Short mmCIF file of C-alpha atoms in Angstrom, two decimals:
data_model
loop_
_atom_site.label_atom_id
_atom_site.label_comp_id
_atom_site.label_asym_id
_atom_site.label_seq_id
_atom_site.Cartn_x
_atom_site.Cartn_y
_atom_site.Cartn_z
CA MET A 255 -0.03 0.03 0.03
CA ARG A 256 1.66 3.38 -0.89
CA LEU A 257 1.79 5.73 1.87
CA LYS A 258 -0.28 9.41 1.49
CA PHE A 259 2.23 12.44 1.86
CA SER A 260 1.14 13.39 5.03
CA GLN A 261 1.55 9.50 6.45
CA PHE A 262 4.97 9.78 5.02
CA LEU A 263 5.73 13.18 6.64
CA VAL A 264 4.46 11.85 10.15
CA LEU A 265 6.89 8.89 9.71
CA PHE A 266 9.68 10.84 8.55
CA LEU A 267 9.66 13.10 11.55
CA MET A 268 8.77 10.44 13.98
CA ILE A 269 12.08 8.34 13.09
CA GLY A 270 13.84 11.65 12.69
CA GLY A 271 13.17 12.43 16.44
CA LEU A 272 14.89 8.83 17.67
CA MET A 273 18.28 10.25 16.42
CA LEU A 274 20.61 12.23 18.70
CA GLY A 275 19.83 15.90 18.40
CA GLY A 276 22.18 18.28 16.78
CA CYS A 277 25.32 16.10 16.63
CA SER A 278 28.73 17.19 15.34
CA THR A 279 31.61 14.81 14.33
CA GLU A 280 32.69 14.54 18.15
CA GLN A 281 29.03 14.56 19.50
CA VAL A 282 27.84 11.93 16.88
CA SER A 283 26.58 9.59 19.74
CA SER A 284 24.94 12.23 21.73
CA ASN A 285 22.16 12.91 19.58
CA THR A 286 20.42 9.58 19.82
CA SER A 287 16.96 8.88 18.21
CA PRO A 288 15.90 5.50 17.80
CA ALA A 289 15.75 6.03 14.05
CA SER A 290 17.43 7.94 11.27
CA THR A 291 15.04 9.61 8.78
CA THR A 292 13.51 7.35 5.97
CA THR A 293 15.48 8.89 3.54
CA SER A 294 18.97 8.35 5.27
CA LYS A 295 17.84 4.61 6.00
CA VAL A 296 16.96 3.97 2.44
CA THR A 297 20.58 5.39 1.38
CA GLU A 298 22.30 3.25 4.16
CA THR A 299 20.62 0.01 3.20
CA SER A 300 21.58 0.61 -0.36
CA SER A 301 25.06 1.47 0.09
CA ASN A 302 25.97 -1.04 2.43
CA SER A 303 24.03 -3.95 0.59
CA THR A 304 27.51 -5.07 -0.92
CA ALA A 305 29.64 -3.89 1.97
CA LYS A 306 31.95 -6.35 3.82
CA VAL A 307 29.94 -7.89 6.67
CA THR A 308 31.79 -7.82 10.02
CA THR A 309 30.96 -10.80 12.47
CA VAL A 310 31.91 -11.26 15.94
CA SER A 311 34.89 -13.65 14.99
CA GLU A 312 36.38 -10.99 12.81
CA ASN A 313 35.84 -8.48 15.70
CA LYS A 314 38.48 -10.25 17.70
CA SER A 315 41.20 -8.79 15.52
CA GLU A 316 39.71 -5.57 15.91
CA SER A 317 37.85 -5.06 12.52
CA ILE A 318 35.59 -2.47 14.40
CA PRO A 319 38.25 -0.43 16.39
CA GLY A 320 37.75 -0.57 20.21
CA MET A 321 35.25 -3.51 20.42
CA LYS A 322 37.57 -5.87 22.43
CA ASN A 323 37.18 -2.80 24.99
CA LEU A 324 33.82 -3.09 25.31
CA PRO A 325 31.55 -5.10 27.77
CA ARG A 326 30.06 -8.21 26.82
CA LEU A 327 26.83 -10.17 27.97
CA ASP A 328 27.23 -13.93 27.40
CA GLY A 329 23.72 -15.07 27.75
CA LYS A 330 20.83 -13.52 29.25
CA ALA A 331 20.02 -11.10 32.07
CA THR A 332 17.04 -9.56 33.97
CA VAL A 333 17.03 -5.77 34.80
CA VAL A 334 14.26 -4.39 36.75
CA MET A 335 13.76 -0.61 36.25
CA THR A 336 11.76 1.34 38.57
CA VAL A 337 9.79 4.55 37.45
CA LYS A 338 7.47 6.62 39.71
CA GLY A 339 7.60 3.60 42.26
CA SER A 340 6.37 1.05 39.77
CA PRO A 341 8.70 -1.87 38.39
CA ILE A 342 9.35 -2.54 34.64
CA THR A 343 11.16 -6.14 34.05
CA ILE A 344 13.37 -6.25 31.05
CA GLU A 345 14.74 -9.53 29.77
CA VAL A 346 18.12 -8.25 28.11
CA ASP A 347 19.32 -11.03 25.42
CA GLY A 348 23.15 -11.16 25.50
CA ASP A 349 22.73 -14.59 23.24
CA ASN A 350 21.64 -12.51 20.19
CA ALA A 351 23.08 -8.93 20.82
CA PRO A 352 26.00 -9.49 23.07
CA ILE A 353 27.79 -6.27 22.88
CA THR A 354 24.47 -4.11 23.07
CA ALA A 355 23.22 -6.04 25.81
CA GLY A 356 26.50 -6.01 27.58
CA ASN A 357 26.69 -2.29 27.15
CA PHE A 358 23.39 -1.60 28.90
CA VAL A 359 23.74 -4.10 31.60
CA ASP A 360 27.37 -2.67 32.47
CA LEU A 361 25.58 0.95 32.73
CA VAL A 362 22.97 -0.62 34.90
CA GLN A 363 25.69 -2.05 37.30
CA LYS A 364 27.22 1.08 37.43
CA GLY A 365 24.07 2.98 38.41
CA PHE A 366 24.22 5.02 35.45
CA TYR A 367 20.64 5.15 34.72
CA ASP A 368 19.38 6.07 38.31
CA GLY A 369 17.92 9.24 38.28
CA LEU A 370 17.71 10.13 34.41
CA THR A 371 15.02 11.60 32.57
CA PHE A 372 12.68 10.18 29.60
CA HIS A 373 13.40 13.25 27.59
CA ARG A 374 11.15 11.97 24.51
CA VAL A 375 7.75 10.28 24.71
CA VAL A 376 5.80 9.72 21.31
CA ARG A 377 2.34 8.43 21.37
CA ASP A 378 0.42 10.89 18.95
CA PRO A 379 -0.50 10.59 16.07
CA GLN A 380 0.00 6.75 16.85
CA PRO A 381 2.09 4.86 19.54
CA PHE A 382 5.90 5.04 18.72
CA VAL A 383 8.49 5.27 21.75
CA VAL A 384 9.67 6.08 24.99
CA GLN A 385 13.23 7.24 25.26
CA GLY A 386 15.55 7.96 27.79
CA GLY A 387 19.22 7.26 29.10
CA ASP A 388 20.65 10.63 28.08
CA PRO A 389 22.57 12.12 31.15
CA ARG A 390 21.92 15.81 29.60
CA GLY A 391 18.28 15.21 29.59
CA ASP A 392 17.78 16.74 26.10
CA GLY A 393 18.66 13.91 23.84
CA THR A 394 22.14 15.07 22.93
CA GLY A 395 24.34 13.09 25.54
CA GLY A 396 25.89 9.74 26.14
CA TYR A 397 27.80 7.84 28.73
CA VAL A 398 31.28 9.11 29.20
CA ASP A 399 33.68 6.33 30.04
CA GLN A 400 36.31 7.91 32.42
CA LYS A 401 38.98 5.05 31.09
CA ILE A 402 39.12 6.92 27.68
CA GLY A 403 37.67 10.15 28.53
CA THR A 404 35.13 10.25 25.88
CA GLU A 405 31.66 9.05 25.32
CA ARG A 406 31.57 5.08 24.92
CA ARG A 407 30.25 4.08 21.51
CA ILE A 408 29.09 0.81 20.40
CA PRO A 409 28.67 -0.51 16.79
CA LEU A 410 25.22 -1.33 15.39
CA GLU A 411 24.57 -4.99 16.18
CA ILE A 412 22.23 -7.02 14.17
CA LYS A 413 21.75 -10.91 14.19
CA PRO A 414 20.06 -11.90 11.13
CA GLU A 415 17.95 -14.85 11.26
CA GLY A 416 19.52 -18.26 10.46
CA GLU A 417 22.78 -16.88 11.19
CA ASP A 418 25.11 -18.02 14.00
CA GLU A 419 26.79 -14.46 14.72
CA PRO A 420 25.51 -10.68 14.60
CA VAL A 421 26.63 -8.55 11.95
CA TYR A 422 28.32 -5.31 13.11
CA GLY A 423 28.49 -1.74 11.47
CA GLN A 424 25.98 -2.61 8.83
CA ILE A 425 22.34 -1.76 8.22
CA ILE A 426 21.49 -5.02 6.43
CA LYS A 427 18.26 -6.06 4.64
CA LYS A 428 17.65 -9.44 6.25
CA LYS A 429 15.29 -9.84 9.00
CA PRO A 430 16.63 -9.76 12.66
CA VAL A 431 16.04 -12.29 15.19
CA LEU A 432 15.47 -9.61 17.61
CA THR A 433 12.68 -7.60 16.06
CA HIS A 434 10.83 -4.09 16.99
CA LYS A 435 7.53 -5.74 18.14
CA LEU A 436 5.71 -4.28 21.23
CA GLY A 437 7.50 -3.82 24.28
CA ALA A 438 10.95 -4.02 22.57
CA VAL A 439 13.95 -2.42 24.03
CA ALA A 440 16.57 -1.11 21.79
CA MET A 441 19.35 1.44 21.38
CA ALA A 442 19.23 5.07 19.98
CA ARG A 443 21.85 6.35 17.98
CA SER A 444 22.39 9.07 14.95
CA GLN A 445 22.84 8.73 11.52
CA MET A 446 26.11 6.99 11.93
CA PRO A 447 25.55 3.26 12.45
CA ASP A 448 28.32 2.99 15.10
CA SER A 449 27.10 6.09 17.48
CA ALA A 450 24.70 4.54 20.28
CA SER A 451 26.24 5.21 23.59
CA SER A 452 23.33 5.05 26.45
CA GLN A 453 20.27 6.37 25.25
CA PHE A 454 17.68 3.58 24.69
CA TYR A 455 14.05 3.28 23.77
CA PHE A 456 10.59 1.22 24.67
CA ALA A 457 8.72 0.42 21.39
CA LEU A 458 5.12 1.36 22.35
CA ALA A 459 4.17 -0.40 19.30
CA ASP A 460 4.91 -3.26 16.60
CA LEU A 461 7.75 -1.02 14.48
CA ALA A 462 8.92 -3.28 11.98
CA PHE A 463 10.27 -0.59 9.61
CA LEU A 464 12.80 0.17 12.28
CA ASP A 465 14.10 -3.40 11.80
CA SER A 466 17.69 -3.94 11.32
CA ASN A 467 18.51 -0.25 11.46
CA TYR A 468 18.51 -0.15 15.00
CA ALA A 469 19.82 -2.61 17.43
CA VAL A 470 17.03 -4.30 19.80
CA PHE A 471 18.76 -5.89 23.05
CA GLY A 472 15.66 -7.24 25.09
CA TYR A 473 11.88 -7.08 25.77
CA VAL A 474 9.69 -5.70 28.62
CA THR A 475 8.58 -9.09 30.22
CA ASP A 476 6.46 -7.34 33.10
CA GLY A 477 5.18 -3.87 33.88
CA PHE A 478 4.50 -2.73 30.05
CA ASP A 479 1.55 -0.90 31.70
CA VAL A 480 4.06 1.17 33.59
CA VAL A 481 5.71 1.87 30.26
CA ASN A 482 2.62 3.04 28.75
CA GLN A 483 1.92 5.84 31.67
CA ILE A 484 5.56 7.15 31.40
CA GLN A 485 5.23 10.79 30.58
CA GLN A 486 8.04 13.21 29.20
CA GLY A 487 10.21 14.55 32.08
CA ASP A 488 9.75 11.39 34.43
CA LYS A 489 12.70 10.04 35.77
CA ILE A 490 14.10 6.37 36.34
CA ASP A 491 14.28 5.92 40.17
CA SER A 492 16.26 3.13 39.57
CA ALA A 493 17.47 0.20 37.39
CA LYS A 494 19.14 -3.09 39.03
CA VAL A 495 20.40 -6.36 37.69
CA THR A 496 18.18 -9.22 39.49
CA GLN A 497 19.31 -11.99 37.39
CA GLY A 498 22.43 -12.94 35.22
CA ALA A 499 25.04 -10.20 36.53
CA GLU A 500 27.49 -13.25 36.27
CA ASN A 501 27.12 -13.45 32.59
CA LEU A 502 28.38 -9.87 32.10
CA LYS A 503 32.04 -9.92 31.13
CA THR A 504 34.02 -6.57 31.35
CA PRO A 505 37.54 -5.63 29.97
CA GLU A 506 40.41 -5.71 32.22
#
């Protein structure tokens, strides 16, 4: 079915809002939105369709610089995020998104998300996302790793169906194992694929058009009613790993 112009414009604006706002070269991961514009997605997908695929095994030799220094989740973990006194249970999937899941669990363990604001909530004209995890509170910030003195950035990580390992740094056409169904939890980023840092979003509906463009790393398994009540400006009371903390592997 062909989209009317008004529907396309709404979709374009919604996706564009998922990106990190107003980023420069040095702030590319600070302006996170769950999606880039429809135009840029199509361009990236086309331009990368013949690009070399980078897998986990290749990463060991630093095909993507810095990946060996990122936290990794080998298996599953459970995170309970409390908002306005009510819990949201998230199953974090390190089996299918080890780097993205490891980054999230590591930040939870550090207490990074405690007290941060949900800076973007889009429910009209249709349910879209609840986005948070920005220390600046305006959609332009990320986690500054004191070891390196700059924002930690993680690569786009998508595991295609039928594959043994994720693909890194590429927007792909294949359907991913982890899809943007209702309750998905995924990383926001700028137009650059490898620019995610700490900002994440909850999917308020099935958002298949974001699949393979943004990295899903888990799902809300309980408390989605709490997610549905989050308003812009609400804060995360706390986030804690309740199961699977032993699966987190951090570099020495």
